[in-house]
Amino acid sequence: MALRVRGRAWRLGDGISTDHIISGKFKYQKARLEEMLPYLLHEIIPDFYRKVKPGDVIVAGKGFGYGSSREHAARLLKMAGVGAVVAMSVHRIFYRNAVNVGLYIAISKNVPPATETGDIIIVDLDKGIVGNETKGIYERLPPLHPIVKELLEAGGLEGYVASRGKLPWEADNLTSHP
Amino acid sequence: MDELTLTEALLSMKLGNPPSPGEHVVVDVDLVYLHDGTFTLALEVLRRLGAERVFDRRKVLLFIDHAAPAPHLAAATTHLAMRRFARKHGVKLYDAGAGISHQVVAEEALAGPGDVVVGADSHTVTLGALGALATGFGSTDAAVAMASGRIWLRVPEPVKIVLSGEPPGWVMGKDIALALLGALGADGAIYSSLEIRGPALKAISMDSRLTIANMGVEAGAKYTLFPVDEVARAWMEARGRKVKPLSPGVRARYSDELVLDVSGLEPMVAKPPRPDNVASVSEVDGVEVDQVFIGSCTNGRVEDFHAAARILRGRRVRDGVRCIAVPASRRVYMELLRDGTLEVLAAAGCIVAHSTCGPCIGAHLGLLAEGEVAVSTSNRNMPGRMGHRESKVYLANPATAAAAAVTGRIIDPRTLLPRGVRLMEV
Ligand code: SF4
């Protein structure tokens, strides 16, 4: 599967936390992910789940995914149709969760500051490129760790196990990587 | 060995040889724990993977701590599923009232130096105060760790944090944690392993170390590690865990370094809307307060309530202010009950509740209405964290929180503390 997304930008600021993405108080009142969807990013963009189109890209500043380990945040973004997250830096638990659920992430210094909501963003993790087509700004991405790449190609960890019948690190591909 | 950082030394206890930062390794897991906020998703993942099992029933723990006892049906349903799972797989469940996961694991010394701990909660870093390689994971990682007993890790870059000077008597772990967070920023330590060291450490209690470790994740840290020094060793041995001293090597190399002189600290607060929005208490003097929350995995320990009681003894919570006091575990609750602290709190008009995360996360026990202001001893104050998105939360230490409860506004707690008092109980 090509790790490529092209879609409209939703520009968010610095420090977008998992509380912003799905607030704890909504999460604790709802048992199922589907029921939480209306509250996705609710504190910043009311009705985001209705406004977002498949393949849209979240473009954020520094420290995206800060806070709670709730994987619901990454899952709900994917469920709502978000194709990728482009941010200047991403907190580690969110990054891992995103990989585990097959949500693409690109860490980029130059694209977010130049991006406005509605710009066309491309994220190509195979070629290692992230860019804002509207503004004509492109940036190279470092190569993905082989495990991360395989998990994303399988649509996440569950997809990986379903197709290969094992966990990624049960293979011999877990060596150090530049 | 004298060129190993603490991170490398602890990881090599696991791996046999020291790894390099940035390397990916697969390790055996010593402890996995989940709570009622993250369990449901993990169970769904296990079922979809066709792997509903635990690798070792003694190494998996479940906690009902987030919304406990159940304030609504959704929580009740989750709790029931957890009880059934625990019974079926023979794993230990800490039911409602037992305490907040990180506190229970710490106070029972269920993790120790070099243990790889996978917690399905971001504040699992708290256990770094005991030298555990403990950090938070999402439900999928936790589910896989629970079923397979293994996890892959990227070895974090070590950052040296030197606490120098002598802490003044009223300084608590929270003030140090907030000062560090203010210096690092909310994304200043993403993927780093913060190694806390320095001459001030011998005067910093375990309760305060747990607070400092707890808040490392607010700067993005993967670990906040403390050496196994005399304070830590004595504390763990009192809980039945024999440990060897362990410190970073004198020639250890770090990717970054920060020095904080604790002798010059003021009581610190974090202003809304972010924990790294740090100021000294004098900068927010006079802010009016509707609710005070003393508790959470950050500041719900014995030392914390002793500090609050020093302010509240013989005083009253001001009319119009709710002061909610929630010990972080039953063990803390019992100790405070025995030593009379709970009576001081109750007599002052605090609402003393059973152990739960509750107010910290706006789950139950005192949500904030639109426009209300709270002082909380917890670790996060993002919009909507404790209630309405137009409510405001100031993070502070328990003495500052208690002073706000008494006066109805943010005030320097030193004005209400007896002279020469030491709040950290080493
Ligand atoms: S007390 Fe607050 S921060 Fe700690 S585990 Fe509970 S919800 Fe999380």
XYZ file of C-alpha atoms and ligand atoms in Angstrom:
612
model
C 0.000 0.000 0.000
C 1.339 3.406 -0.910
C 1.790 5.571 2.148
C 0.459 8.667 0.466
C -2.249 11.191 1.297
C -3.347 14.377 -0.439
C -5.993 16.520 1.188
C -7.169 19.816 2.638
C -5.441 21.261 5.645
C -7.009 21.952 9.017
C -4.562 24.306 10.660
C -4.229 23.976 14.427
C -1.798 25.681 16.786
C 0.857 24.541 19.275
C 0.272 22.152 22.148
C -2.781 20.329 20.809
C -3.331 17.736 23.516
C -5.233 14.494 23.532
C -7.657 16.354 25.807
C -8.291 18.776 22.938
C -8.716 15.865 20.543
C -11.114 13.947 22.774
C -11.759 15.382 26.203
C -11.636 12.980 29.130
C -15.008 14.008 30.410
C -16.720 12.966 27.184
C -14.666 9.828 26.981
C -15.766 8.699 30.427
C -19.411 9.166 29.626
C -19.333 7.133 26.445
C -18.337 3.520 26.180
C -17.979 3.190 22.411
C -15.742 5.054 19.993
C -18.639 5.780 17.632
C -20.411 7.608 20.450
C -17.326 9.724 21.146
C -16.958 10.845 17.514
C -19.176 13.961 17.824
C -16.794 15.236 20.524
C -13.677 14.896 18.383
C -11.750 18.199 18.559
C -14.995 19.599 19.885
C -13.270 22.096 22.190
C -11.509 23.707 19.195
C -13.651 23.056 16.117
C -17.248 22.235 17.066
C -18.761 19.611 14.742
C -15.368 18.762 13.292
C -16.483 15.186 12.626
C -19.125 16.490 10.225
C -16.930 19.065 8.553
C -13.887 16.863 7.895
C -13.592 15.109 4.513
C -11.791 11.803 3.980
C -8.102 12.442 3.420
C -8.031 15.851 5.098
C -4.806 16.600 6.906
C -4.365 18.065 10.370
C -1.508 20.576 10.291
C -0.349 21.619 13.735
C 2.479 23.369 15.507
C 4.720 22.087 18.263
C 3.926 19.344 20.745
C 1.001 17.677 18.997
C -0.668 14.848 20.923
C 0.547 16.039 24.298
C -1.063 14.580 27.387
C -3.121 11.508 28.145
C -2.193 8.157 26.634
C -5.751 7.670 25.414
C -5.479 5.893 22.092
C -9.016 7.034 21.400
C -7.466 10.280 20.144
C -5.592 8.647 17.272
C -8.394 6.195 16.547
C -11.063 8.880 16.385
C -9.009 11.028 14.015
C -8.645 8.015 11.740
C -12.295 7.073 12.126
C -13.352 10.612 11.178
C -11.367 10.276 7.960
C -8.254 12.311 8.781
C -5.584 11.109 6.363
C -2.500 12.340 8.163
C -1.165 14.622 10.850
C 1.628 17.051 9.982
C 3.138 18.754 13.016
C 6.333 20.481 14.061
C 6.790 17.993 16.900
C 4.716 15.104 18.182
C 4.562 13.592 21.667
C 5.782 10.037 21.848
C 2.699 8.196 23.120
C 0.537 9.795 20.452
C 3.120 8.935 17.806
C 3.151 5.281 18.846
C -0.618 5.162 19.037
C -0.903 6.676 15.577
C 1.437 4.058 14.147
C -0.461 1.300 15.937
C -3.760 2.416 14.417
C -2.332 3.250 11.002
C -2.601 7.039 11.117
C 0.179 8.739 9.126
C 2.339 11.309 10.855
C 4.903 13.649 9.336
C 7.125 15.831 11.493
C 7.925 18.995 9.615
C 9.614 22.278 10.533
C 8.566 24.347 7.522
C 5.169 23.204 6.309
C 3.031 23.990 9.381
C 4.111 27.639 9.801
C 3.282 28.324 6.144
C -0.035 26.490 6.099
C -3.541 27.933 6.292
C -6.745 25.940 6.662
C -7.895 24.782 3.230
C -4.432 24.552 1.637
C -3.698 21.317 -0.205
C -1.213 19.154 1.688
C 0.602 16.075 0.483
C 2.225 13.517 2.727
C 4.211 10.799 0.965
C 5.944 8.549 3.464
C 7.308 6.239 0.723
C 9.127 9.052 -1.033
C 9.765 10.824 2.246
C 8.100 14.115 1.321
C 5.662 16.420 2.999
C 4.450 19.530 1.254
C 1.937 22.310 0.933
C 0.957 22.400 -2.762
C -0.981 25.636 -2.405
C 2.035 27.465 -1.021
C 4.629 25.487 -2.953
C 6.602 24.433 0.108
C 8.099 20.957 0.331
C 10.259 19.226 2.906
C 12.160 15.938 3.071
C 11.321 13.470 5.809
C 13.798 11.091 7.421
C 13.227 7.436 6.468
C 10.757 5.550 8.632
C 11.991 2.817 10.933
C 11.225 -0.528 9.222
C 8.758 -1.521 11.945
C 6.897 1.750 11.692
C 6.744 1.419 7.924
C 5.412 -2.127 8.013
C 2.824 -1.274 10.620
C 1.567 1.685 8.587
C 1.486 -0.381 5.418
C -0.649 -2.955 7.193
C -3.035 -0.235 8.384
C -1.803 -0.589 11.959
C -0.862 -3.310 14.372
C -4.142 -5.176 14.182
C -3.926 -5.234 10.404
C -0.337 -6.448 10.635
C -1.220 -9.349 12.911
C -4.275 -10.203 10.784
C -2.238 -10.403 7.579
C 0.991 -11.941 8.919
C -0.173 -13.880 11.935
C 2.576 -12.504 14.172
C 3.830 -9.380 15.850
C 6.322 -7.226 13.932
C 9.131 -7.849 16.421
C 8.764 -11.572 16.177
C 10.452 -11.137 12.802
C 14.162 -10.513 12.408
C 13.691 -6.957 11.203
C 14.240 -5.309 14.542
C 17.756 -4.014 14.303
C 19.101 -0.602 15.032
C 18.317 1.987 12.477
C 19.944 5.314 11.599
C 30.673 1.418 33.966
C 31.448 5.009 34.875
C 30.499 6.268 31.425
C 26.922 4.956 31.574
C 23.983 7.265 32.052
C 21.322 6.043 34.457
C 19.114 5.256 31.456
C 21.836 3.113 29.887
C 22.693 1.432 33.186
C 19.054 0.535 33.839
C 18.476 -0.666 30.296
C 21.591 -2.803 30.410
C 20.250 -4.534 33.533
C 17.588 -5.699 31.115
C 19.540 -6.221 27.925
C 22.902 -7.377 29.223
C 24.733 -4.589 27.443
C 24.162 -0.869 27.142
C 22.155 0.284 24.100
C 22.646 3.587 22.303
C 20.105 6.366 22.124
C 17.897 6.045 19.061
C 18.326 2.282 18.863
C 15.187 0.104 18.836
C 15.168 -2.829 21.218
C 12.714 -5.531 22.226
C 12.495 -6.179 25.955
C 10.677 -8.431 28.384
C 8.073 -6.617 30.395
C 8.065 -6.798 34.213
C 4.709 -5.187 34.834
C 1.719 -4.149 32.728
C -1.164 -2.192 34.164
C -4.342 -0.707 32.831
C -7.174 1.309 34.323
C -10.829 1.892 33.639
C -10.043 4.677 31.172
C -7.920 2.504 28.892
C -8.997 -1.088 29.587
C -12.030 -1.293 27.299
C -10.082 -0.411 24.186
C -7.302 -2.829 25.141
C -9.789 -5.656 25.609
C -11.310 -4.930 22.197
C -7.840 -5.061 20.660
C -7.067 -8.361 22.402
C -10.298 -9.865 21.118
C -9.731 -8.688 17.568
C -6.194 -10.067 17.697
C -7.609 -13.353 18.947
C -5.206 -13.116 21.887
C -7.351 -12.682 24.942
C -4.837 -13.967 27.451
C -2.168 -12.688 29.807
C 1.476 -13.704 29.536
C 1.924 -13.946 33.294
C -0.956 -13.306 35.644
C 1.380 -12.010 38.381
C 2.691 -9.301 36.083
C -0.615 -7.773 35.016
C -2.648 -5.438 37.211
C -5.985 -3.737 36.684
C -7.097 -0.574 38.461
C -10.545 0.914 38.790
C -9.401 4.434 39.612
C -10.511 6.953 37.023
C -14.244 7.113 37.590
C -14.634 5.091 40.755
C -17.050 4.035 42.107
C -19.008 4.280 38.871
C -20.703 7.672 38.497
C -22.682 6.545 35.444
C -23.656 3.454 33.500
C -20.841 3.624 30.981
C -18.320 3.413 33.818
C -20.285 0.681 35.573
C -20.209 -1.387 32.400
C -16.447 -0.968 32.070
C -15.887 -1.852 35.719
C -17.962 -5.014 35.379
C -15.935 -6.084 32.342
C -12.720 -5.499 34.303
C -13.899 -7.571 37.258
C -14.877 -10.405 34.923
C -11.567 -10.250 33.092
C -9.620 -10.274 36.356
C -11.504 -13.298 37.634
C -11.219 -15.181 34.370
C -7.476 -14.641 34.007
C -6.563 -14.673 37.665
C -5.002 -11.194 37.615
C -5.145 -8.799 40.529
C -7.751 -6.075 40.330
C -7.558 -3.013 42.520
C -11.213 -2.123 42.770
C -12.783 1.284 43.405
C -11.303 2.943 46.465
C -7.994 1.050 46.462
C -6.209 3.964 44.880
C -4.737 5.542 41.788
C -2.628 3.052 39.847
C 0.725 4.870 39.941
C 0.446 5.553 43.650
C -0.449 1.965 44.510
C 2.370 0.526 42.391
C 4.809 2.980 43.986
C 3.763 2.641 47.613
C 3.726 -1.148 47.454
C 7.062 -1.044 45.573
C 5.545 -3.292 42.911
C 8.174 -1.914 40.534
C 11.814 -1.222 41.181
C 15.088 -0.238 39.527
C 15.449 -1.489 35.959
C 11.949 -2.938 35.740
C 10.248 -2.353 32.411
C 6.782 -1.104 33.248
C 4.112 -0.680 30.598
C 1.284 1.427 31.929
C -1.737 2.275 29.841
C -1.571 5.794 31.242
C 0.781 8.665 30.501
C 1.710 9.234 34.155
C 3.329 5.832 34.449
C 6.563 7.899 34.359
C 5.887 8.499 38.076
C 7.665 5.226 38.830
C 10.926 6.633 37.516
C 11.314 7.918 41.083
C 12.013 4.269 41.961
C 14.383 3.806 39.029
C 11.828 1.883 37.001
C 11.873 2.132 33.207
C 8.242 3.063 33.378
C 6.310 4.949 30.769
C 2.871 5.284 29.281
C 1.489 3.486 26.260
C -1.775 3.398 24.392
C -4.230 0.540 24.689
C -2.899 -1.403 21.694
C 0.667 -1.451 23.009
C -0.594 -2.321 26.487
C -2.773 -5.103 25.091
C 0.125 -6.582 23.167
C 2.410 -6.325 26.207
C -0.246 -7.974 28.361
C -0.633 -10.880 25.932
C 2.977 -11.353 24.839
C 5.078 -10.003 27.719
C 7.299 -8.142 25.268
C 7.446 -4.659 23.866
C 9.628 -2.696 21.494
C 11.224 0.486 22.710
C 13.235 3.243 21.169
C 16.117 4.068 23.479
C 15.616 7.697 24.537
C 18.229 10.452 24.557
C 19.402 11.154 28.119
C 19.117 14.676 29.505
C 20.890 15.636 32.701
C 18.852 17.643 35.186
C 20.939 18.935 38.061
C 19.132 20.146 41.166
C 21.609 22.327 42.980
C 21.402 24.293 46.209
C 19.448 23.666 49.363
C 15.633 23.615 49.133
C 13.959 26.170 51.447
C 11.604 24.638 54.003
C 8.361 25.410 52.203
C 9.535 24.080 48.816
C 7.792 20.913 47.673
C 8.355 18.534 44.796
C 5.597 20.322 42.904
C 7.488 23.624 42.903
C 10.545 21.875 41.491
C 8.439 19.999 38.942
C 6.772 23.203 37.762
C 10.044 25.130 37.637
C 11.578 22.360 35.511
C 8.558 22.272 33.249
C 8.663 26.025 32.838
C 12.325 25.806 31.840
C 11.872 22.856 29.477
C 8.516 23.778 27.934
C 5.711 21.380 27.007
C 7.698 19.914 24.141
C 11.190 20.487 25.515
C 11.873 16.880 26.428
C 9.949 14.910 23.800
C 11.374 11.403 23.739
C 14.051 12.241 26.293
C 14.961 10.452 29.449
C 15.286 13.080 32.164
C 17.836 12.010 34.745
C 17.351 13.952 37.948
C 20.491 14.321 40.033
C 22.478 16.857 42.002
C 23.314 17.842 45.558
C 19.747 18.902 46.443
C 18.523 15.340 46.029
C 19.380 14.194 49.541
C 16.852 16.721 50.887
C 14.103 15.671 48.486
C 11.626 13.141 49.864
C 10.256 10.160 47.978
C 6.776 11.682 47.959
C 8.213 14.770 46.281
C 10.325 12.695 43.880
C 7.188 10.896 42.769
C 5.638 14.308 42.053
C 8.649 15.420 40.018
C 8.790 12.153 38.079
C 5.040 12.331 37.509
C 5.254 15.674 35.727
C 8.190 14.809 33.452
C 5.710 13.666 30.846
C 4.260 17.188 30.690
C 7.516 18.153 28.976
C 7.246 15.093 26.746
C 9.753 12.915 28.588
C 9.640 9.170 28.145
C 11.268 8.583 31.517
C 12.002 10.755 34.540
C 14.615 8.757 36.392
C 16.028 9.198 39.871
C 19.158 7.416 41.086
C 18.845 4.687 43.658
C 20.416 6.691 46.483
C 20.111 6.316 50.229
C 16.671 7.981 50.365
C 15.279 5.674 47.678
C 16.961 2.579 49.056
C 15.609 3.091 52.578
C 12.139 3.800 51.232
C 12.035 0.676 49.075
C 13.496 -1.520 51.791
C 10.788 -0.341 54.172
C 8.420 -1.798 51.586
C 10.196 -5.105 51.342
C 12.230 -4.512 48.188
C 15.987 -4.940 48.488
C 17.848 -2.755 45.998
C 21.432 -1.918 45.150
C 22.560 1.709 44.952
C 22.737 2.967 41.378
C 23.843 6.333 40.042
C 24.832 7.677 36.647
C 28.527 7.297 35.857
C 30.800 10.266 36.433
C 31.789 10.312 32.755
C 28.287 9.692 31.398
C 27.482 11.742 28.311
C 24.200 13.581 27.888
C 22.536 15.142 24.895
C 21.475 18.105 26.997
C 21.804 19.524 30.465
C 19.776 21.810 32.704
C 20.721 23.145 36.125
C 18.040 24.329 38.548
C 19.086 26.040 41.748
C 16.292 25.058 44.136
C 17.441 27.426 46.882
C 16.138 30.399 44.909
C 12.699 28.960 44.141
C 9.421 30.712 44.863
C 6.176 28.747 45.303
C 5.250 27.995 41.704
C 1.973 27.764 39.807
C 1.000 26.830 36.272
C -1.517 29.237 34.818
C -4.200 28.046 32.422
C -4.294 26.785 29.757
C -1.096 24.719 29.890
C 1.068 23.129 32.576
C 4.206 24.759 31.179
C 2.657 28.212 31.546
C 4.573 28.576 34.776
C 4.736 31.605 37.065
C 5.645 32.312 40.650
C 2.704 32.571 43.010
C 3.211 36.304 43.458
C 2.525 36.872 39.750
C -1.021 35.518 40.143
C -1.662 36.859 43.626
C -5.320 37.695 44.214
C -6.908 35.511 41.540
C -10.311 34.509 42.922
C -11.026 30.808 43.291
C -14.239 28.750 43.278
C -12.856 25.290 43.871
C -9.718 23.709 45.267
C -8.697 20.142 44.551
C -6.004 18.478 46.641
C -5.230 15.015 45.342
C -4.275 13.057 42.171
C -1.254 10.929 41.351
C 0.777 14.155 41.416
C -0.006 15.369 44.937
C -2.268 12.958 46.769
C 0.308 11.527 49.141
C 0.857 11.757 52.886
C 3.376 14.598 52.650
C 0.928 16.545 50.507
C -1.938 16.362 52.988
C 0.381 17.120 55.864
C 1.377 20.288 54.025
C -2.265 21.192 53.382
C -3.151 20.496 57.011
C -0.441 22.889 58.207
C -2.412 25.657 56.520
C -5.902 24.359 57.298
C -5.412 23.531 60.976
C -7.573 25.895 63.010
C -8.797 27.676 59.876
C -11.902 27.287 57.722
C -12.415 26.878 54.023
C -13.823 30.200 52.945
C -17.549 30.468 52.239
C -18.268 30.021 48.561
C -15.224 27.816 47.977
C -15.351 24.016 47.677
C -12.228 22.255 48.829
C -12.107 18.623 47.675
C -9.458 16.448 49.320
C -8.804 13.041 47.786
C -6.009 10.823 49.133
C -4.367 8.973 46.243
C -4.765 5.526 47.789
C -6.397 3.674 50.637
C -3.018 3.329 52.278
C -2.578 7.106 52.215
C -6.155 7.534 53.428
C -5.600 5.168 56.368
C -2.362 6.817 57.367
C -4.002 10.252 57.326
C -6.932 8.858 59.270
C -4.648 7.457 61.943
C -2.512 10.552 62.337
C -5.484 12.897 62.556
C -4.898 14.747 59.288
C -8.270 13.838 57.834
C -9.951 15.284 60.883
C -8.094 18.549 60.417
C -9.204 18.660 56.783
C -12.825 17.766 57.558
C -13.005 20.207 60.479
C -11.791 22.950 58.160
C -14.692 22.200 55.846
C -12.934 20.143 53.170
C -14.937 17.503 51.330
C -12.804 14.452 52.080
C -13.454 11.712 49.541
C -12.321 8.169 48.818
C -9.423 7.580 46.421
C -10.201 8.272 42.788
C -8.820 10.309 39.911
C -12.276 11.907 39.680
C -11.845 15.677 39.756
C -8.379 15.632 38.111
C -9.901 14.594 34.836
C -13.413 15.984 35.145
C -14.786 12.463 35.484
C -16.775 12.991 38.677
C -16.687 14.536 42.177
C -16.697 18.212 41.353
C -16.701 19.428 37.781
C -16.225 23.124 37.083
C -18.997 25.229 35.557
C -18.497 27.826 32.835
C -16.239 30.604 34.049
C -15.248 28.924 37.321
C -11.673 28.958 38.566
C -9.914 26.155 40.386
C -6.588 25.623 42.065
C -5.606 21.994 41.636
C -2.627 19.991 42.827
C -2.867 17.742 39.757
C -0.679 17.841 36.675
C -2.776 19.196 33.810
C -4.870 22.283 33.226
C -5.844 22.243 29.577
C -9.212 23.800 28.641
C -12.031 21.556 29.773
C -9.790 19.236 31.768
C -11.831 19.614 34.973
C -15.173 20.634 33.533
C -16.477 23.347 31.226
C -14.088 24.447 28.496
C -14.448 28.021 29.745
C -13.321 27.072 33.250
C -9.769 27.760 34.413
C -7.342 25.637 36.385
C -4.188 26.807 38.182
C -1.804 24.038 39.179
C 0.009 24.429 42.479
C 1.438 22.566 45.431
C -0.881 21.444 48.273
C 0.111 24.301 50.591
C -0.723 26.884 47.928
C -3.964 25.029 47.197
C -4.943 24.982 50.879
C -4.106 28.678 51.212
C -6.445 29.379 48.292
C -9.182 27.338 49.980
C -8.854 29.387 53.159
C -8.646 32.834 51.584
C -10.707 32.309 48.428
C -7.894 33.563 46.248
C -4.415 32.654 45.166
C -1.976 33.804 47.806
C 1.604 33.018 48.757
C 1.255 30.105 51.238
C 4.310 31.315 53.136
C 2.137 34.042 54.649
C 0.067 31.330 56.372
C 2.803 28.839 57.258
C 4.558 28.715 60.597
C 8.160 29.887 60.484
C 10.892 27.325 59.939
C 8.490 24.580 58.851
C 9.752 21.901 56.413
C 7.114 20.565 54.062
C 9.232 17.865 52.451
C 9.434 14.865 54.747
C 12.704 13.130 53.933
S -4.940 11.372 38.980
Fe -5.232 12.453 37.059
S -3.270 12.387 36.022
Fe -3.211 10.857 37.659
S -3.784 8.927 36.699
Fe -5.631 9.875 37.513
S -6.492 11.061 35.824
Fe -4.376 10.596 35.311
